[in-house]
N, C-alpha and C. Protein backbone atom coordinates (compact mmCIF):
# COMPACT_ATOMS: atom_id res chain seq x y z
N UNK A 1 74.74 81.44 92.38
CA UNK A 1 74.75 81.33 93.47
C UNK A 1 74.23 82.79 94.16
N UNK A 2 73.02 82.71 95.04
CA UNK A 2 72.88 83.97 95.67
C UNK A 2 73.62 84.30 97.01
N UNK A 3 74.07 85.50 96.90
CA UNK A 3 75.12 85.78 98.28
C UNK A 3 74.45 87.20 98.25
N UNK A 4 74.83 87.50 99.45
CA UNK A 4 74.59 89.00 100.19
C UNK A 4 76.03 89.47 100.31
N UNK A 5 75.87 90.70 99.32
CA UNK A 5 77.41 91.48 99.42
C UNK A 5 77.48 92.57 100.16
N UNK A 6 78.57 92.82 100.80
CA UNK A 6 78.47 94.09 101.53
C UNK A 6 79.68 94.72 101.12
N UNK A 7 79.37 96.18 100.80
CA UNK A 7 80.60 96.79 100.45
C UNK A 7 81.03 98.07 101.55
N UNK A 8 82.12 97.75 101.73
CA UNK A 8 82.85 98.59 102.65
C UNK A 8 84.06 99.44 102.57
N UNK A 9 84.04 100.90 103.01
CA UNK A 9 85.68 101.39 102.39
C UNK A 9 85.91 102.19 103.39
N UNK A 10 87.18 102.58 103.13
CA UNK A 10 87.98 103.69 104.45
C UNK A 10 88.79 104.04 103.85
N UNK A 11 89.38 105.56 104.33
CA UNK A 11 90.47 106.31 103.77
C UNK A 11 91.86 105.28 104.02
N UNK A 12 91.94 104.49 105.31
CA UNK A 12 93.28 103.96 105.65
C UNK A 12 92.85 102.58 106.15
N UNK A 13 93.93 101.52 106.20
CA UNK A 13 93.59 100.49 106.49
C UNK A 13 95.10 99.89 106.87
N UNK A 14 95.00 98.68 107.61
CA UNK A 14 96.56 98.32 108.08
C UNK A 14 95.97 96.91 108.61
N UNK A 15 96.83 96.19 108.19
CA UNK A 15 96.48 94.59 108.91
C UNK A 15 97.89 93.79 108.96
N UNK A 16 98.36 94.20 110.54
CA UNK A 16 99.33 93.65 110.86
C UNK A 16 100.00 92.11 110.40
N UNK A 17 101.24 91.92 110.49
CA UNK A 17 101.65 90.33 110.53
C UNK A 17 101.62 89.80 111.97
N UNK A 18 100.85 88.72 112.19
CA UNK A 18 100.82 88.11 113.54
C UNK A 18 102.14 87.42 113.95
N UNK A 19 102.53 87.94 115.11
CA UNK A 19 103.64 87.38 116.03
C UNK A 19 104.95 88.02 115.21
N UNK A 20 104.69 89.50 114.46
CA UNK A 20 105.65 89.98 114.30
C UNK A 20 106.30 91.38 115.07
N UNK A 21 107.08 91.22 115.64
CA UNK A 21 107.29 92.43 116.59
C UNK A 21 108.99 93.26 116.22
N UNK A 22 108.75 94.29 115.69
CA UNK A 22 109.93 95.18 114.92
C UNK A 22 109.35 96.78 115.08
N UNK A 23 110.71 97.37 114.94
CA UNK A 23 110.65 98.69 114.49
C UNK A 23 109.73 99.07 113.43
N UNK A 24 109.74 98.25 112.35
CA UNK A 24 108.81 98.38 111.48
C UNK A 24 107.83 97.79 111.28
N UNK A 25 106.45 98.13 111.28
CA UNK A 25 105.34 97.44 111.11
C UNK A 25 104.75 97.27 109.71
N UNK A 26 104.97 96.26 108.95
CA UNK A 26 104.48 96.07 107.51
C UNK A 26 102.82 95.73 107.60
N UNK A 27 102.35 96.10 106.84
CA UNK A 27 101.03 95.54 106.42
C UNK A 27 100.83 94.52 105.41
N UNK A 28 99.79 93.45 105.82
CA UNK A 28 99.46 92.66 104.66
C UNK A 28 98.50 93.50 103.62
N UNK A 29 98.45 92.70 102.25
CA UNK A 29 97.89 93.82 101.45
C UNK A 29 96.48 93.08 101.21
N UNK A 30 96.15 92.10 102.40
CA UNK A 30 94.85 91.56 102.27
C UNK A 30 94.13 91.26 103.57
N UNK A 31 93.29 91.60 104.20
CA UNK A 31 93.03 91.24 105.48
C UNK A 31 92.82 89.69 105.50
N UNK A 32 93.17 89.23 106.47
CA UNK A 32 92.99 87.87 107.20
C UNK A 32 91.29 87.32 107.24
N UNK A 33 91.27 86.27 107.26
CA UNK A 33 89.80 86.06 107.44
C UNK A 33 89.35 86.42 108.97
N UNK A 34 90.16 86.31 109.67
CA UNK A 34 89.90 86.66 111.25
C UNK A 34 89.44 87.92 111.18
N UNK A 35 90.17 88.83 110.56
CA UNK A 35 89.70 90.44 110.42
C UNK A 35 88.11 90.29 109.88
N UNK A 36 87.82 89.94 108.62
CA UNK A 36 86.46 90.06 108.43
C UNK A 36 85.49 89.19 109.36
N UNK A 37 85.91 88.14 110.07
CA UNK A 37 84.99 87.90 111.20
C UNK A 37 84.65 88.92 112.37
N UNK A 38 85.96 89.32 112.56
CA UNK A 38 86.00 90.52 113.42
C UNK A 38 84.92 91.65 113.26
N UNK A 39 84.84 92.13 112.00
CA UNK A 39 84.06 93.02 111.35
C UNK A 39 82.72 92.73 111.55
N UNK A 40 82.29 91.31 111.40
CA UNK A 40 81.22 90.96 111.35
C UNK A 40 80.34 90.85 112.94
N UNK A 41 81.41 90.59 114.05
CA UNK A 41 81.16 90.62 115.24
C UNK A 41 80.92 92.05 115.69
N UNK A 42 81.84 93.03 115.33
CA UNK A 42 81.14 94.36 115.48
C UNK A 42 80.30 94.73 114.75
N UNK A 43 79.68 94.62 113.86
CA UNK A 43 78.35 95.04 113.13
C UNK A 43 77.46 94.08 113.79
N UNK A 44 77.42 93.07 114.30
CA UNK A 44 76.55 92.30 115.03
C UNK A 44 76.24 92.64 116.49
N UNK A 45 77.35 93.54 117.07
CA UNK A 45 77.65 94.20 118.72
C UNK A 45 77.78 92.94 119.59
N UNK A 46 78.44 91.84 118.97
CA UNK A 46 78.29 90.47 120.18
C UNK A 46 79.30 89.50 119.19
N UNK A 47 80.22 88.64 120.14
CA UNK A 47 80.64 87.51 119.82
C UNK A 47 79.77 86.62 119.20
N UNK A 48 80.01 85.98 117.97
CA UNK A 48 79.40 85.27 117.24
C UNK A 48 80.11 83.96 117.38
N UNK A 49 79.32 82.87 117.92
CA UNK A 49 79.82 81.67 117.83
C UNK A 49 79.56 80.84 116.45
N UNK A 50 80.27 80.83 115.51
CA UNK A 50 79.75 80.28 114.30
C UNK A 50 80.01 79.03 114.20
N UNK A 51 79.25 77.94 113.84
CA UNK A 51 79.48 76.47 113.40
C UNK A 51 80.20 76.73 111.89
N UNK A 52 79.34 76.39 111.19
CA UNK A 52 79.48 76.23 109.81
C UNK A 52 79.27 77.77 109.30
N UNK A 53 80.18 78.07 108.45
CA UNK A 53 80.12 79.39 107.52
C UNK A 53 80.73 79.53 106.33
N UNK A 54 79.77 80.21 105.32
CA UNK A 54 80.35 80.37 104.10
C UNK A 54 80.85 81.87 103.96
N UNK A 55 81.96 82.41 103.51
CA UNK A 55 82.49 83.67 103.47
C UNK A 55 83.39 83.51 102.24
N UNK A 56 83.26 84.52 101.35
CA UNK A 56 84.23 84.86 100.42
C UNK A 56 84.30 86.57 100.62
N UNK A 57 85.66 87.14 100.15
CA UNK A 57 85.84 88.72 100.14
C UNK A 57 86.65 88.94 99.17
N UNK A 58 86.73 90.17 98.72
CA UNK A 58 87.66 90.89 97.71
C UNK A 58 88.25 92.31 98.44
N UNK A 59 89.48 92.29 98.47
CA UNK A 59 90.21 93.69 98.95
C UNK A 59 91.02 94.43 98.13
N UNK A 60 90.78 95.70 97.82
CA UNK A 60 91.70 96.51 97.07
C UNK A 60 91.90 97.91 98.07
N UNK A 61 93.37 98.43 97.24
CA UNK A 61 93.45 99.60 97.56
C UNK A 61 94.15 100.44 96.67
N UNK A 62 94.30 101.99 96.80
CA UNK A 62 94.67 102.69 95.64
C UNK A 62 96.31 102.79 95.81
N UNK A 63 96.75 102.88 97.45
CA UNK A 63 98.53 103.15 97.31
C UNK A 63 98.79 102.62 98.62
N UNK A 64 100.00 102.53 98.81
CA UNK A 64 100.77 101.83 100.05
C UNK A 64 101.84 102.73 100.61
N UNK A 65 101.67 103.29 101.67
CA UNK A 65 102.48 104.48 101.99
C UNK A 65 103.30 103.88 103.78
N UNK A 66 103.90 104.66 104.32
CA UNK A 66 104.24 104.44 105.52
C UNK A 66 104.18 105.56 106.25
N UNK A 67 103.93 105.42 107.53
CA UNK A 67 103.81 106.79 108.44
C UNK A 67 104.78 106.45 109.90
N UNK A 68 104.91 107.56 110.55
CA UNK A 68 105.41 107.55 111.65
C UNK A 68 104.46 107.70 112.60
N UNK A 69 104.35 106.68 113.79
CA UNK A 69 103.65 106.66 114.94
C UNK A 69 104.26 106.80 116.14
N UNK A 70 103.57 107.27 117.30
CA UNK A 70 103.91 107.32 118.68
C UNK A 70 103.25 106.23 119.15
N UNK A 71 103.88 105.11 120.23
CA UNK A 71 103.23 104.19 120.84
C UNK A 71 103.78 104.51 122.08
N UNK A 72 102.86 103.88 123.19
CA UNK A 72 103.17 104.06 124.42
C UNK A 72 103.20 102.53 124.91
N UNK A 73 104.38 102.29 125.29
CA UNK A 73 104.65 100.80 125.98
C UNK A 73 104.33 100.82 127.52
N UNK A 74 103.43 100.24 128.12
CA UNK A 74 102.87 100.02 129.55
C UNK A 74 103.74 99.04 130.08
N UNK A 75 104.31 99.19 131.15
CA UNK A 75 105.01 98.39 132.03
C UNK A 75 103.77 97.19 132.74
N UNK A 76 104.33 96.20 133.27
CA UNK A 76 103.34 95.31 133.87
C UNK A 76 103.97 94.75 135.20
N UNK A 77 103.30 94.51 136.03
CA UNK A 77 103.70 93.74 136.86
C UNK A 77 102.70 92.82 137.41
N UNK A 78 103.17 91.60 137.86
CA UNK A 78 102.33 90.58 138.22
C UNK A 78 101.33 90.27 137.17
N UNK A 79 101.69 90.38 136.00
CA UNK A 79 100.70 90.47 134.93
C UNK A 79 99.44 91.34 134.68
N UNK A 80 99.46 92.52 135.41
CA UNK A 80 98.85 93.54 135.08
C UNK A 80 99.39 94.92 134.88
N UNK A 81 98.58 95.60 134.22
CA UNK A 81 99.31 96.77 133.53
C UNK A 81 99.45 97.85 134.75
N UNK A 82 100.72 98.72 134.51
CA UNK A 82 100.94 99.73 135.81
C UNK A 82 100.54 101.18 135.11
N UNK A 83 100.92 102.23 135.94
CA UNK A 83 100.60 103.37 135.26
C UNK A 83 102.17 104.06 134.63
N UNK A 84 103.03 103.00 134.73
CA UNK A 84 104.63 103.52 134.00
C UNK A 84 104.37 103.09 132.32
N UNK A 85 104.84 104.30 131.84
CA UNK A 85 104.79 103.71 130.36
C UNK A 85 105.82 104.70 129.62
N UNK A 86 106.29 104.28 128.57
CA UNK A 86 107.14 104.90 127.88
C UNK A 86 107.08 105.04 126.34
N UNK A 87 107.14 105.86 125.88
CA UNK A 87 106.74 106.45 124.31
C UNK A 87 107.81 106.01 123.53
N UNK A 88 107.60 105.49 122.41
CA UNK A 88 108.78 105.13 121.40
C UNK A 88 108.14 105.57 120.11
N UNK A 89 108.57 105.73 118.93
CA UNK A 89 108.41 106.06 117.76
C UNK A 89 108.45 105.10 116.81
N UNK A 90 107.62 104.45 116.03
CA UNK A 90 107.47 103.13 115.18
C UNK A 90 107.21 103.68 113.22
N UNK A 91 107.89 103.03 112.54
CA UNK A 91 107.36 103.29 111.23
C UNK A 91 106.45 102.33 110.59
N UNK A 92 104.97 102.68 110.35
CA UNK A 92 103.95 101.63 110.03
C UNK A 92 103.46 101.77 108.81
N UNK A 93 103.38 100.68 108.09
CA UNK A 93 102.74 100.97 106.53
C UNK A 93 101.22 100.86 106.85
N UNK A 94 100.74 101.49 105.78
CA UNK A 94 99.14 101.62 105.81
C UNK A 94 98.84 101.55 104.37
N UNK A 95 97.38 101.41 104.16
CA UNK A 95 96.68 101.19 102.69
C UNK A 95 96.10 102.46 102.26
N UNK A 96 96.03 102.97 101.44
CA UNK A 96 95.40 104.13 101.47
C UNK A 96 93.98 103.96 100.11
N UNK A 97 93.03 104.56 100.70
CA UNK A 97 91.65 104.52 100.02
C UNK A 97 91.36 102.93 99.97
N UNK A 98 90.73 102.33 100.80
CA UNK A 98 90.69 100.95 100.45
C UNK A 98 89.25 100.46 100.46
N UNK A 99 88.75 99.43 99.94
CA UNK A 99 87.66 99.02 99.77
C UNK A 99 87.79 97.60 99.83
N UNK A 100 86.67 97.14 100.70
CA UNK A 100 86.32 95.64 100.95
C UNK A 100 84.81 95.11 100.42
N UNK A 101 84.76 94.10 99.77
CA UNK A 101 83.55 93.45 99.61
C UNK A 101 83.51 92.11 100.04
N UNK A 102 82.55 91.88 100.97
CA UNK A 102 82.33 90.42 101.68
C UNK A 102 80.99 90.08 101.14
N UNK A 103 81.14 88.71 100.90
CA UNK A 103 80.22 87.98 100.22
C UNK A 103 79.80 86.99 101.32
N UNK A 104 78.19 86.97 101.56
CA UNK A 104 77.70 85.84 102.56
C UNK A 104 76.82 85.28 101.93
N UNK A 105 76.39 83.99 102.59
CA UNK A 105 75.58 83.29 102.18
C UNK A 105 74.30 83.49 103.15
N UNK A 106 74.56 83.53 104.46
CA UNK A 106 73.62 83.74 105.47
C UNK A 106 73.17 85.23 105.42
N UNK A 107 72.05 85.50 105.10
CA UNK A 107 71.42 86.76 104.92
C UNK A 107 71.34 87.56 106.63
N UNK A 108 71.42 86.85 107.94
CA UNK A 108 71.31 87.34 108.81
C UNK A 108 72.49 88.51 109.25
N UNK A 109 73.69 87.79 108.80
CA UNK A 109 75.04 88.30 108.85
C UNK A 109 74.91 89.52 107.77
N UNK A 110 74.61 89.51 106.82
CA UNK A 110 74.71 90.79 106.28
C UNK A 110 73.78 92.01 106.46
N UNK A 111 72.67 91.30 107.19
CA UNK A 111 71.64 92.58 107.59
C UNK A 111 72.47 93.40 108.76
N UNK A 112 73.34 92.78 109.37
CA UNK A 112 74.11 93.27 110.68
C UNK A 112 74.80 94.55 110.12
N UNK A 113 75.22 94.72 108.97
CA UNK A 113 75.77 95.72 108.50
C UNK A 113 75.10 96.99 107.88
N UNK A 114 73.42 96.86 108.14
CA UNK A 114 72.80 97.83 107.70
C UNK A 114 72.85 98.75 108.86
N UNK A 115 72.65 98.38 110.04
CA UNK A 115 72.91 99.35 111.02
C UNK A 115 73.96 98.77 112.38
N UNK A 116 75.33 98.95 112.03
CA UNK A 116 76.32 98.21 112.61
C UNK A 116 76.41 98.87 114.15
N UNK A 117 76.26 97.93 115.34
CA UNK A 117 76.39 98.44 116.39
C UNK A 117 77.68 98.82 116.76
N UNK A 118 78.75 98.33 116.40
CA UNK A 118 80.05 99.47 116.87
C UNK A 118 80.61 99.77 115.62
N UNK A 119 81.44 100.53 115.55
CA UNK A 119 82.25 101.14 114.56
C UNK A 119 83.00 100.22 114.07
N UNK A 120 82.84 100.39 112.72
CA UNK A 120 83.90 99.44 112.04
C UNK A 120 85.17 99.89 111.60
N UNK A 121 86.15 98.95 111.59
CA UNK A 121 87.42 99.55 111.27
C UNK A 121 88.26 98.30 110.43
N UNK A 122 89.15 99.12 109.55
CA UNK A 122 89.92 97.96 108.84
C UNK A 122 91.31 98.23 109.31
N UNK A 123 91.53 97.54 110.46
CA UNK A 123 93.00 97.68 111.14
C UNK A 123 92.76 98.34 112.54
N UNK A 124 93.44 99.29 112.59
CA UNK A 124 93.60 99.99 113.87
C UNK A 124 92.36 100.64 114.18
N UNK A 125 92.16 101.14 115.20
CA UNK A 125 90.82 101.99 115.55
C UNK A 125 90.77 103.16 115.26
N UNK A 126 91.92 103.85 114.45
CA UNK A 126 91.53 104.92 113.61
C UNK A 126 91.27 104.56 112.27
N UNK A 127 91.51 103.50 111.71
CA UNK A 127 91.19 103.22 110.29
C UNK A 127 89.54 102.94 110.13
N UNK A 128 88.75 103.86 110.43
CA UNK A 128 87.33 104.02 110.43
C UNK A 128 86.79 103.57 108.99
N UNK A 129 86.00 102.89 108.92
CA UNK A 129 85.24 102.44 107.71
C UNK A 129 83.87 102.75 107.44
N UNK A 130 83.40 102.69 106.38
CA UNK A 130 81.84 103.21 106.14
C UNK A 130 81.30 101.74 105.32
N UNK A 131 79.98 101.68 105.94
CA UNK A 131 79.36 100.52 105.20
C UNK A 131 78.67 101.44 103.86
N UNK A 132 78.93 100.90 102.66
CA UNK A 132 78.50 102.02 101.34
C UNK A 132 77.07 101.22 100.81
N UNK A 133 77.31 99.79 100.89
CA UNK A 133 75.76 99.24 100.58
C UNK A 133 75.71 97.82 101.10
N UNK A 134 74.47 97.22 101.10
CA UNK A 134 74.26 96.00 101.13
C UNK A 134 73.34 95.61 100.14
N UNK A 135 73.63 94.50 99.52
CA UNK A 135 72.69 94.06 98.22
C UNK A 135 73.04 92.41 98.24
N UNK A 136 71.79 91.90 97.58
CA UNK A 136 71.50 90.62 97.42
C UNK A 136 71.75 90.40 95.79
N UNK A 137 73.06 89.65 95.26
CA UNK A 137 73.20 89.07 94.24
C UNK A 137 73.25 87.48 93.73
N UNK A 138 72.78 87.18 92.20
CA UNK A 138 72.90 85.82 92.08
C UNK A 138 74.34 86.34 91.41
N UNK A 139 75.21 85.43 91.57
CA UNK A 139 76.58 85.36 91.00
C UNK A 139 76.66 83.94 90.35
N UNK A 140 77.49 83.92 88.98
CA UNK A 140 77.50 82.45 88.70
C UNK A 140 78.75 81.60 89.32
N UNK A 141 78.64 80.49 89.59
CA UNK A 141 79.54 79.59 89.76
C UNK A 141 80.70 79.29 88.62
N UNK A 142 81.95 78.95 89.15
CA UNK A 142 82.48 78.64 88.21
C UNK A 142 83.34 77.07 88.86
N UNK A 143 83.89 76.23 88.29
CA UNK A 143 84.57 75.13 88.59
C UNK A 143 85.89 75.14 88.65
N UNK A 144 86.57 75.93 87.96
CA UNK A 144 88.16 76.04 87.60
C UNK A 144 88.16 77.59 87.57
N UNK A 145 88.55 78.34 88.87
CA UNK A 145 88.92 79.93 88.77
C UNK A 145 90.02 80.31 87.88
N UNK A 146 89.79 81.45 87.07
CA UNK A 146 90.85 81.67 86.36
C UNK A 146 91.48 83.07 86.71
N UNK A 147 90.88 83.67 87.51
CA UNK A 147 91.41 85.03 88.27
C UNK A 147 90.97 85.47 89.60
N UNK A 148 91.92 85.03 90.22
CA UNK A 148 91.94 85.32 91.85
C UNK A 148 92.72 86.33 92.28
N UNK A 149 92.12 87.15 92.99
CA UNK A 149 92.93 88.56 93.35
C UNK A 149 92.28 89.05 94.71
N UNK A 150 92.94 89.98 95.58
CA UNK A 150 92.50 90.68 96.53
C UNK A 150 92.04 89.54 97.29
N UNK A 151 92.30 88.41 97.48
CA UNK A 151 91.86 87.59 98.82
C UNK A 151 93.08 86.66 99.54
N UNK A 152 92.74 85.59 100.48
CA UNK A 152 93.33 84.82 101.11
C UNK A 152 92.92 83.58 100.76
N UNK A 153 93.65 82.65 100.55
CA UNK A 153 92.99 81.21 99.96
C UNK A 153 93.97 80.30 100.79
N UNK A 154 93.33 78.97 101.15
CA UNK A 154 94.26 78.35 102.23
C UNK A 154 95.22 77.34 101.40
N UNK A 155 96.48 77.72 101.71
CA UNK A 155 97.44 77.10 100.84
C UNK A 155 97.47 75.47 100.73
N UNK A 156 96.93 74.69 101.79
CA UNK A 156 97.21 73.16 101.62
C UNK A 156 95.95 73.04 100.55
N UNK A 157 96.34 72.11 99.71
CA UNK A 157 95.22 71.26 98.41
C UNK A 157 95.59 72.50 97.38
N UNK A 158 95.74 73.81 97.67
CA UNK A 158 95.41 74.55 96.51
C UNK A 158 96.73 75.25 95.77
N UNK A 159 97.49 75.22 96.90
CA UNK A 159 99.06 75.65 96.54
C UNK A 159 98.80 76.78 95.43
N UNK A 160 98.23 77.93 95.73
CA UNK A 160 98.55 79.17 94.76
C UNK A 160 99.68 79.96 94.97
N UNK A 161 99.58 80.88 94.04
CA UNK A 161 100.99 81.57 93.89
C UNK A 161 100.58 82.62 95.15
N UNK A 162 101.59 83.30 95.61
CA UNK A 162 101.19 84.53 96.52
C UNK A 162 102.27 84.54 97.92
N UNK A 163 102.20 85.48 98.61
CA UNK A 163 102.70 85.46 99.77
C UNK A 163 102.12 84.37 100.61
N UNK A 164 102.97 83.55 101.30
CA UNK A 164 102.62 82.34 102.15
C UNK A 164 102.56 82.96 103.48
N UNK A 165 101.57 82.99 104.32
CA UNK A 165 101.71 83.41 105.76
C UNK A 165 100.63 82.36 106.58
N UNK A 166 101.20 82.05 107.64
CA UNK A 166 100.15 81.57 108.80
C UNK A 166 99.44 82.41 109.37
N UNK A 167 98.11 82.01 109.34
CA UNK A 167 96.99 83.28 109.83
C UNK A 167 95.97 82.55 110.40
N UNK A 168 95.37 83.12 111.84
CA UNK A 168 94.42 82.28 112.38
C UNK A 168 93.35 82.58 111.68
N UNK A 169 91.91 81.76 111.57
CA UNK A 169 90.83 81.79 111.24
C UNK A 169 89.92 82.69 112.20
N UNK A 170 89.88 82.65 113.06
CA UNK A 170 89.03 83.38 113.93
C UNK A 170 89.92 83.59 115.40
N UNK A 171 89.31 84.26 116.52
CA UNK A 171 89.79 84.26 117.65
C UNK A 171 88.64 83.72 118.97
N UNK A 172 89.09 83.01 119.96
CA UNK A 172 88.29 83.07 121.44
C UNK A 172 87.79 84.45 121.66
N UNK A 173 86.95 84.45 122.55
CA UNK A 173 86.51 85.43 123.42
C UNK A 173 86.82 85.31 124.46
N UNK A 174 87.82 84.52 125.02
CA UNK A 174 88.23 84.33 126.32
C UNK A 174 89.58 85.45 126.44
N UNK A 175 89.98 85.79 127.57
CA UNK A 175 90.82 86.63 127.97
C UNK A 175 92.20 85.86 128.64
N UNK A 176 93.09 85.80 128.21
CA UNK A 176 93.70 86.51 126.67
C UNK A 176 92.72 85.47 125.50
N UNK A 177 92.68 86.25 124.64
CA UNK A 177 91.80 85.50 123.58
C UNK A 177 93.28 84.49 122.63
N UNK A 178 92.52 83.76 122.27
CA UNK A 178 93.39 82.70 121.72
C UNK A 178 93.14 82.22 120.01
N UNK A 179 94.24 82.25 119.48
CA UNK A 179 94.27 81.97 117.73
C UNK A 179 93.36 80.39 117.69
N UNK A 180 92.43 80.73 116.61
CA UNK A 180 91.80 79.52 116.46
C UNK A 180 91.83 79.17 115.34
N UNK A 181 92.29 77.97 114.63
CA UNK A 181 92.48 77.20 113.14
C UNK A 181 93.30 77.84 112.60
N UNK A 182 94.57 78.17 113.29
CA UNK A 182 95.70 78.90 112.30
C UNK A 182 96.28 77.79 111.15
N UNK A 183 96.33 78.27 110.03
CA UNK A 183 97.10 77.58 108.91
C UNK A 183 97.89 78.28 107.98
N UNK A 184 98.36 77.96 107.17
CA UNK A 184 98.86 78.62 106.01
C UNK A 184 97.99 79.15 104.93
N UNK A 185 98.19 80.42 104.55
CA UNK A 185 97.36 80.76 103.42
C UNK A 185 98.16 81.58 102.40
N UNK A 186 97.49 81.51 101.15
CA UNK A 186 98.23 82.35 99.94
C UNK A 186 97.63 83.74 99.87
N UNK A 187 98.51 84.63 100.37
CA UNK A 187 97.90 86.12 100.36
C UNK A 187 98.11 86.77 98.89
N UNK A 188 96.85 87.04 98.11
CA UNK A 188 97.12 87.23 96.82
C UNK A 188 96.52 88.61 96.67
N UNK A 189 97.43 89.57 96.37
CA UNK A 189 97.07 91.05 96.33
C UNK A 189 96.13 91.40 94.98
N UNK A 190 95.18 92.42 94.92
CA UNK A 190 94.65 92.61 94.00
C UNK A 190 95.45 92.91 92.59
N UNK A 191 96.78 93.28 93.13
CA UNK A 191 97.60 93.87 92.07
C UNK A 191 97.90 92.37 91.32
N UNK A 192 98.03 91.32 91.57
CA UNK A 192 98.57 90.32 90.99
C UNK A 192 97.70 89.11 91.04
N UNK A 193 96.75 89.11 89.77
CA UNK A 193 95.93 88.15 89.96
C UNK A 193 96.51 86.82 89.34
N UNK A 194 95.91 85.63 90.04
CA UNK A 194 96.48 84.24 89.59
C UNK A 194 95.38 83.29 89.22
N UNK A 195 95.96 82.57 88.19
CA UNK A 195 94.75 81.21 88.18
C UNK A 195 94.81 80.36 89.12
N UNK A 196 93.17 79.93 89.61
CA UNK A 196 93.22 79.18 90.74
C UNK A 196 92.75 77.66 90.56
N UNK A 197 92.15 77.37 89.48
CA UNK A 197 91.84 76.45 89.06
C UNK A 197 91.12 75.44 90.52
N UNK A 198 90.21 76.48 91.17
CA UNK A 198 89.39 75.72 92.05
C UNK A 198 88.07 76.38 92.03
N UNK A 199 87.13 75.89 92.68
CA UNK A 199 85.74 76.29 92.90
C UNK A 199 85.65 77.87 93.16
N UNK A 200 84.91 78.55 92.27
CA UNK A 200 84.62 79.89 92.99
C UNK A 200 83.22 80.69 92.23
N UNK A 201 82.91 81.51 92.76
CA UNK A 201 81.70 82.50 92.21
C UNK A 201 82.55 83.82 91.49
N UNK A 202 81.90 84.01 90.18
CA UNK A 202 82.29 85.14 89.56
C UNK A 202 81.60 86.55 89.64
N UNK A 203 82.53 87.51 90.05
CA UNK A 203 81.52 88.78 90.06
C UNK A 203 82.14 89.66 88.99
N UNK A 204 81.63 90.03 87.98
CA UNK A 204 82.02 90.70 86.69
C UNK A 204 82.31 92.10 87.06
N UNK A 205 81.54 92.84 88.12
CA UNK A 205 81.44 94.07 88.43
C UNK A 205 82.56 94.72 89.07
N UNK A 206 83.56 93.65 89.35
CA UNK A 206 84.94 94.08 90.41
C UNK A 206 85.91 94.08 88.97
N UNK A 207 86.74 95.22 88.73
CA UNK A 207 87.50 95.50 88.02
C UNK A 207 87.10 95.68 86.93
N UNK A 208 88.30 95.54 85.90
CA UNK A 208 87.56 95.40 84.45
C UNK A 208 87.49 94.29 83.72
N UNK A 209 88.09 93.42 84.45
CA UNK A 209 87.82 91.76 83.77
C UNK A 209 87.03 90.79 84.81
N UNK A 210 86.42 91.53 85.94
CA UNK A 210 85.77 90.85 87.21
C UNK A 210 87.06 89.93 87.69
N UNK A 211 86.32 89.21 89.30
CA UNK A 211 87.00 88.43 89.65
C UNK A 211 86.32 87.17 90.28
N UNK A 212 86.90 86.21 90.25
CA UNK A 212 86.52 84.66 90.70
C UNK A 212 86.64 85.08 92.51
N UNK A 213 85.59 84.77 93.14
CA UNK A 213 85.49 84.87 94.55
C UNK A 213 85.99 83.56 95.25
N UNK A 214 86.86 83.17 95.98
CA UNK A 214 86.54 82.18 96.43
C UNK A 214 86.10 81.95 97.89
N UNK A 215 85.22 80.98 98.05
CA UNK A 215 84.36 80.70 99.05
C UNK A 215 84.80 80.21 100.32
N UNK A 216 85.15 80.43 101.28
CA UNK A 216 85.79 79.72 102.71
C UNK A 216 84.57 79.21 102.94
N UNK A 217 84.78 78.03 103.51
CA UNK A 217 83.94 76.86 104.03
C UNK A 217 84.60 76.69 105.65
N UNK A 218 84.15 77.30 106.41
CA UNK A 218 84.57 77.45 107.43
C UNK A 218 84.01 76.74 108.59
N UNK A 219 84.56 75.85 109.43
CA UNK A 219 83.86 74.92 110.50
C UNK A 219 84.52 74.84 111.83
N UNK A 220 83.71 75.50 112.64
CA UNK A 220 84.28 75.99 114.02
C UNK A 220 83.84 74.96 115.15
N UNK A 221 83.27 74.14 114.35
CA UNK A 221 82.57 73.09 115.28
C UNK A 221 83.55 72.28 116.23
N UNK A 222 84.75 71.79 115.89
CA UNK A 222 85.72 71.15 116.04
C UNK A 222 86.34 71.92 117.37
N UNK A 223 86.17 73.36 117.46
CA UNK A 223 86.87 74.07 118.61
C UNK A 223 85.95 74.44 119.63
N UNK A 224 84.69 73.73 119.71
CA UNK A 224 83.67 73.96 120.82
C UNK A 224 84.19 73.19 122.13
């Protein structure tokens, strides 16, 4: 299968749990699909109205740590922000020395990363990322994956091991933006590969043993 592979790296990354508000903000160990689609939009410089899209990705990091961060909570009045704000300190997890590989079948989308329009970030605005390479590869397809890691896979019908979390596939470009296609996913860290028994492509250049990459078949036509 011919795919266009985008390699991205960053010193830090963090992916917040949706709908979780607490004094400690943990990070997911794999970015949601919506985060990767946001990166594509940032590279393109516009909101892309995808219809059908094939997308795979793999994420790894070197270490996980926590940091103290000052935030400013802005008051609102009649739905609008005011000039009144108070500071607070929260503990936030982050991932160090992160690498993301994006696998696309659409060359146009991959080419956006050759000269990204906006800055790319892996999480917060200070998690700046760099595009290391964009390449076209022919990767073998496997009918039954034996090593899935560093990815999220829809839980329905696949029932893979891993942390189960409801995640959106995409967001609208409205204000306020709305979740699109939220469903449960198995979040499989690169540290804990699992046997998938589902169709995938195999990238032998990832890790010592190679990784099977699940290709998401995304269809947003029903949300138009």
